Amino acid sequence: MDKLFDEWKKSTPKYDKNLEHLFKSLTRKGGGAETDREDKGKIFSNNYELYIYAFFLGLYNNKYEELPETAELKDFSHAIQYWGSTKSALRNDFTNIQEYLFMAVIAKTEGIEDDLIELDKGKKTVEAIKKRLHVTMQNYTNGGLLLLEKKIQEENLDITIGTSMLDLILQSKQETENILSEA
Amino acid sequence: MNKNKIFKKFVSHELIKDKYQLEERDIPNNVTRALVSEIPIIKTIAILVDELENNQGINDITLYNKISIYLNKNI
Amino acid sequence: MRIKQVVITNYQSYYGKNVFDFVEGVNIIHGANGHGKTKFFEAIEWIFDDYESNLEGLISQKAVHNEIKEGINVQVSVRMTVSQGNETKTIEKSFIAHKNNESISISRPSLIGIREEETGERYQVDFPKELRSEIFDERIRRYSMFKGETDLKVFESKDALSTLIEMFSDATYLKNYIPKAEYFVGRAENAVTAAGKKNAREEKQYAILSEEIINLRREISDKEKERNQHEINIDKIQSSILKYENIIENAESYQTLSERIRIKEEEISKLQVRVRECENYTQDLFDKNWILVNYKPVFEEYKTKIANVSKTKRRLENEFQQKIGEKKAIENLKNGIIPLPIGAPTRSHMEEMIEAELCKVCNREAPKGSEAYEFMNNRLQEYIEAVEKDMFEKKQLFKHNYINSLTKISDSNDENISNLIKMESKISENFEFVESRKADINKKIEEREKDEAERAKVIGGSKIDVGSAATILRDFKGLNTNIKDENTSLRSLTNIINSKKEKLADFQNQKNNLDIANVAGYLMKTQELLNDVLTITVETTEKEFNNLVIDLEKQANEIFQSTNEGAYTGKIKLYKSKRGNQNQVEFKVLDNFNNPFALNGAQEVLAHTSLLLAISKMVKNEANESYPLILDAPLSTFDSNKYPAFFNSFKENTDQCIILVKDFIKEDENKKISIDSSFYQADIVKDKSLWVKLDENSIENQIETTNSVVIEL
């Protein structure tokens, strides 16, 4: 069967190199070093956690920020299909999130309906679709990262408080509802 | 310590009166007089005190011989 | 011996030269805490102390600051001048301190002794240490200088008191006669035995008896030594048990509380682990999918979008089929309705509905021949054809089936999405859980703190140090077991010794009978007389010691009663006991029924000082010389009405004493200190009083300004 999801998750999305400092300061090296002293206070276990987080934060707050055309793009060479898989006894597997990411990207990519019809007709390639989906994903993530940067740098968000990241997500429910009611 | 004082302490022991049946007047109150006593227990104690106090370094054998010679003859 | 003068120079708080002149009788030195009272006492002790440590600490800090640091040499010295017999003797201990780069270098302390004879001839002695012990023999000094109440308790040690008594009792001297008498008895016995052997008709029996007697004596002596060891052990254990018994009750509650605290701590740390597990908020965004908390509208959006795409695709497919002339499709489209995809409902469902002549989708009857029946029948045929048609492919608009896979994702997640709605309440449940666990932790911490406070009280009430309670309990149990074992051994040894003694007496009787029959009478008589000499020396020595103990007890009680002014405070008892050949004297205060009398702190001090004064009198009698008593602050537990009696007892029972007190110092509102007028009342005996105090330039907590000065009142 033709599974778009399976194709999509083999790819690795990118982010603006200018926001790399967020990855450096908020995530632990490598992803496995839970006990590394240097990593104390770093709140995400690895890069893709921050990426996922930023995506949802952007999504829930409707922060769709297009990457500047001149932006140098970076990725962390870790395809989506591996995101959330863990062998650590301290962590749970959350690979199921991949599907939610996918659904969200589909839902939020404007005009993707036509592309999908074209895809099924064989007139467009999976690669072309994936490219469009990545733009959506990267732009929401970009929006989320910018929002996070603003919260930390301008609104003095104390990231050492355990609930800081969760609170941002919970607060954005209000945002989502506002947006929906406006629409 | 004064040898008379020591002597008097020893001869005040109840054995002297109880067992040897000595009266106060039989008991001399200094060593010099006791040395010429004819009562063996009195003279023995007197020799012992006199010899030891005059010559602290006297050896036991000499002292015993002196006492036993006296006693074996006079008891 | 009388202390005439003490001069303290640059020693501890005494900066410069400080002269204390003393008289016969009661000398009182006043001093508030920290003003140099104890330093005076320590200065005298220092003269007699040959173990030098931390000399630098003895230098007056003010001298260090004002002189040594400026490069001036400083002499630290304590000098004591006494009169003894017809002589005047001075002993001085000193050292020089000077600056050496940034540190202080110190010379070896030196001791100088000066003797001034009756004739007025005065010279420095060659052996100052000898002069020093002539002045104040170490053994006497031990019972003449007391720093506070705890020092006074030296008398609670059985050995301390007996050592002292033996020192002054003639018993020590008379003791020398015992081994002589023992030797004589042995020789006389040997003479008898030798003579007995020569004459014995029953020679063999005599030899056996002699040997048995020797063996039995040796055995008895060995067993007695062994028993003695057990007695010593029992004594030691007994005194340990007594010591423990006072605190053991505390130790038990200490342990109970410690166990309670331990359990609480365990509970707290378990709760903390659980809280920590629940507080991985960022991690749980992923692990527990909390990040999907707002996802539902997104999903709805996706679902709608995909449903529309799917619909569009089917419409396009139909239009395409229509365009290539599929008639059936046109018919199906006549109402503008987009038919369900082929194969829905399933073939078996369709067949079931046709069989039943009933449309189970709209729940309407479809009898054979009706339009509805025909519709269903056609639909089934269409399906069958479509299935058959698939086998030989025909031209189609759509080549791929990606959209279908997207629908499937939507369908399969439908159920999961309903869980997302509950997510928010799960998160708040988690918060509530954490909060209530945190409250639990706080409650437990409070409980633990209560127990800890309780435990602190228990420790404060006794002398248990933290951590030792368990050891104490264990030791206590061990001690009780040990003492049982020791007593068992002691009993069995005593039985063995007694039976051996009986045997010995029997053998000796048999031998005596043989001796009487065989040995010359004079040898027997000599033996008997020398035996009596031995008894006399042993018992006289014993009596001497006892007499002194009895005398001391009598003296102490007289003093004790006079200080208590008619109030009944029990009687001082000195118990003499023997451990092996060693005398022991135990100090006790008993009531008329010979039960321990419960003394308060002041009474206890009075009982001890009474004994001390009695000892001082005993020393005076036995050594023909009296020594000064020097006591530091024994009054802290006293009511002021006890003072006159206390001082008076010293006046009456010593020739000279120096008493250091802090009790008559008062402080006015300007923090200026003075001697309380109550001290000058006539009923407080004093021949001389001095006052040591920090001078006006001394600043609290600035040790380099500290300077104690002595003022004669």
PDB file of N, CA and C in Angstrom, chain C residues 43-76:
ATOM      1  N   ALA C  43      47.869  29.131  86.296  1.00  0.00           N
ATOM      2  CA  ALA C  43      49.246  29.598  86.401  1.00  0.00           C
ATOM      3  C   ALA C  43      49.980  28.789  87.469  1.00  0.00           C
ATOM      4  N   ILE C  44      49.308  28.560  88.613  1.00  0.00           N
ATOM      5  CA  ILE C  44      49.941  27.777  89.677  1.00  0.00           C
ATOM      6  C   ILE C  44      50.157  26.334  89.208  1.00  0.00           C
ATOM      7  N   GLU C  45      49.155  25.786  88.559  1.00  0.00           N
ATOM      8  CA  GLU C  45      49.297  24.423  88.038  1.00  0.00           C
ATOM      9  C   GLU C  45      50.483  24.337  87.078  1.00  0.00           C
ATOM     10  N   TRP C  46      50.659  25.417  86.300  1.00  0.00           N
ATOM     11  CA  TRP C  46      51.703  25.406  85.273  1.00  0.00           C
ATOM     12  C   TRP C  46      53.098  25.260  85.889  1.00  0.00           C
ATOM     13  N   ILE C  47      53.295  25.881  87.058  1.00  0.00           N
ATOM     14  CA  ILE C  47      54.597  25.770  87.723  1.00  0.00           C
ATOM     15  C   ILE C  47      54.942  24.296  87.945  1.00  0.00           C
ATOM     16  N   PHE C  48      53.914  23.511  88.255  1.00  0.00           N
ATOM     17  CA  PHE C  48      54.149  22.119  88.631  1.00  0.00           C
ATOM     18  C   PHE C  48      54.053  21.158  87.454  1.00  0.00           C
ATOM     19  N   ASP C  49      53.757  21.705  86.312  1.00  0.00           N
ATOM     20  CA  ASP C  49      53.508  20.847  85.150  1.00  0.00           C
ATOM     21  C   ASP C  49      54.777  20.755  84.313  1.00  0.00           C
ATOM     22  N   ASP C  50      55.269  19.544  84.095  1.00  0.00           N
ATOM     23  CA  ASP C  50      56.477  19.405  83.279  1.00  0.00           C
ATOM     24  C   ASP C  50      56.157  19.054  81.841  1.00  0.00           C
ATOM     25  N   TYR C  51      54.902  18.852  81.580  1.00  0.00           N
ATOM     26  CA  TYR C  51      54.513  18.491  80.223  1.00  0.00           C
ATOM     27  C   TYR C  51      54.195  19.792  79.485  1.00  0.00           C
ATOM     28  N   GLU C  52      55.127  20.221  78.635  1.00  0.00           N
ATOM     29  CA  GLU C  52      54.960  21.535  78.017  1.00  0.00           C
ATOM     30  C   GLU C  52      54.239  21.399  76.673  1.00  0.00           C
ATOM     31  N   SER C  53      53.133  22.072  76.555  1.00  0.00           N
ATOM     32  CA  SER C  53      52.501  22.091  75.242  1.00  0.00           C
ATOM     33  C   SER C  53      51.902  23.465  75.020  1.00  0.00           C
ATOM     34  N   ASN C  54      51.889  23.862  73.795  1.00  0.00           N
ATOM     35  CA  ASN C  54      51.333  25.149  73.394  1.00  0.00           C
ATOM     36  C   ASN C  54      51.793  26.311  74.268  1.00  0.00           C
ATOM     37  N   LEU C  55      53.091  26.478  74.347  1.00  0.00           N
ATOM     38  CA  LEU C  55      53.609  27.599  75.141  1.00  0.00           C
ATOM     39  C   LEU C  55      53.159  28.933  74.560  1.00  0.00           C
ATOM     40  N   GLU C  56      53.075  28.971  73.238  1.00  0.00           N
ATOM     41  CA  GLU C  56      52.686  30.229  72.594  1.00  0.00           C
ATOM     42  C   GLU C  56      51.323  30.680  73.087  1.00  0.00           C
ATOM     43  N   GLY C  57      50.446  29.700  73.331  1.00  0.00           N
ATOM     44  CA  GLY C  57      49.105  30.028  73.815  1.00  0.00           C
ATOM     45  C   GLY C  57      49.114  30.612  75.211  1.00  0.00           C
ATOM     46  N   LEU C  58      50.224  30.467  75.921  1.00  0.00           N
ATOM     47  CA  LEU C  58      50.275  30.979  77.288  1.00  0.00           C
ATOM     48  C   LEU C  58      50.681  32.453  77.347  1.00  0.00           C
ATOM     49  N   ILE C  59      51.194  32.964  76.230  1.00  0.00           N
ATOM     50  CA  ILE C  59      51.659  34.352  76.249  1.00  0.00           C
ATOM     51  C   ILE C  59      50.468  35.309  76.231  1.00  0.00           C
ATOM     52  N   SER C  60      50.525  36.308  77.040  1.00  0.00           N
ATOM     53  CA  SER C  60      49.481  37.336  77.042  1.00  0.00           C
ATOM     54  C   SER C  60      49.353  37.916  75.631  1.00  0.00           C
ATOM     55  N   GLN C  61      48.156  37.905  75.099  1.00  0.00           N
ATOM     56  CA  GLN C  61      47.957  38.404  73.737  1.00  0.00           C
ATOM     57  C   GLN C  61      48.265  39.894  73.654  1.00  0.00           C
ATOM     58  N   LYS C  62      48.041  40.561  74.758  1.00  0.00           N
ATOM     59  CA  LYS C  62      48.341  41.986  74.768  1.00  0.00           C
ATOM     60  C   LYS C  62      49.853  42.200  74.665  1.00  0.00           C
ATOM     61  N   ALA C  63      50.616  41.308  75.335  1.00  0.00           N
ATOM     62  CA  ALA C  63      52.079  41.386  75.244  1.00  0.00           C
ATOM     63  C   ALA C  63      52.529  41.062  73.826  1.00  0.00           C
ATOM     64  N   VAL C  64      51.854  40.096  73.203  1.00  0.00           N
ATOM     65  CA  VAL C  64      52.191  39.756  71.818  1.00  0.00           C
ATOM     66  C   VAL C  64      51.986  40.984  70.948  1.00  0.00           C
ATOM     67  N   HIS C  65      50.863  41.635  71.139  1.00  0.00           N
ATOM     68  CA  HIS C  65      50.469  42.759  70.305  1.00  0.00           C
ATOM     69  C   HIS C  65      51.335  43.998  70.567  1.00  0.00           C
ATOM     70  N   ASN C  66      51.511  44.302  71.847  1.00  0.00           N
ATOM     71  CA  ASN C  66      52.183  45.565  72.195  1.00  0.00           C
ATOM     72  C   ASN C  66      53.699  45.461  72.174  1.00  0.00           C
ATOM     73  N   GLU C  67      54.219  44.267  72.437  1.00  0.00           N
ATOM     74  CA  GLU C  67      55.669  44.189  72.605  1.00  0.00           C
ATOM     75  C   GLU C  67      56.354  43.270  71.603  1.00  0.00           C
ATOM     76  N   ILE C  68      55.921  42.004  71.586  1.00  0.00           N
ATOM     77  CA  ILE C  68      56.641  41.055  70.727  1.00  0.00           C
ATOM     78  C   ILE C  68      56.602  41.507  69.277  1.00  0.00           C
ATOM     79  N   LYS C  69      55.427  41.926  68.823  1.00  0.00           N
ATOM     80  CA  LYS C  69      55.309  42.352  67.428  1.00  0.00           C
ATOM     81  C   LYS C  69      56.144  43.593  67.141  1.00  0.00           C
ATOM     82  N   GLU C  70      56.440  44.346  68.199  1.00  0.00           N
ATOM     83  CA  GLU C  70      57.276  45.538  68.038  1.00  0.00           C
ATOM     84  C   GLU C  70      58.757  45.187  68.186  1.00  0.00           C
ATOM     85  N   GLY C  71      59.046  43.908  68.341  1.00  0.00           N
ATOM     86  CA  GLY C  71      60.436  43.492  68.427  1.00  0.00           C
ATOM     87  C   GLY C  71      60.984  43.452  69.845  1.00  0.00           C
ATOM     88  N   ILE C  72      60.123  43.661  70.832  1.00  0.00           N
ATOM     89  CA  ILE C  72      60.594  43.646  72.223  1.00  0.00           C
ATOM     90  C   ILE C  72      60.458  42.220  72.778  1.00  0.00           C
ATOM     91  N   ASN C  73      61.506  41.748  73.456  1.00  0.00           N
ATOM     92  CA  ASN C  73      61.435  40.423  74.070  1.00  0.00           C
ATOM     93  C   ASN C  73      60.487  40.450  75.273  1.00  0.00           C
ATOM     94  N   VAL C  74      59.777  39.346  75.435  1.00  0.00           N
ATOM     95  CA  VAL C  74      58.832  39.303  76.550  1.00  0.00           C
ATOM     96  C   VAL C  74      59.127  38.077  77.399  1.00  0.00           C
ATOM     97  N   GLN C  75      59.152  38.268  78.707  1.00  0.00           N
ATOM     98  CA  GLN C  75      59.314  37.125  79.582  1.00  0.00           C
ATOM     99  C   GLN C  75      57.951  36.742  80.153  1.00  0.00           C
ATOM    100  N   VAL C  76      57.632  35.454  80.015  1.00  0.00           N
ATOM    101  CA  VAL C  76      56.391  34.946  80.599  1.00  0.00           C
ATOM    102  C   VAL C  76      56.817  34.158  81.830  1.00  0.00           C
TER     103      VAL C  76
END
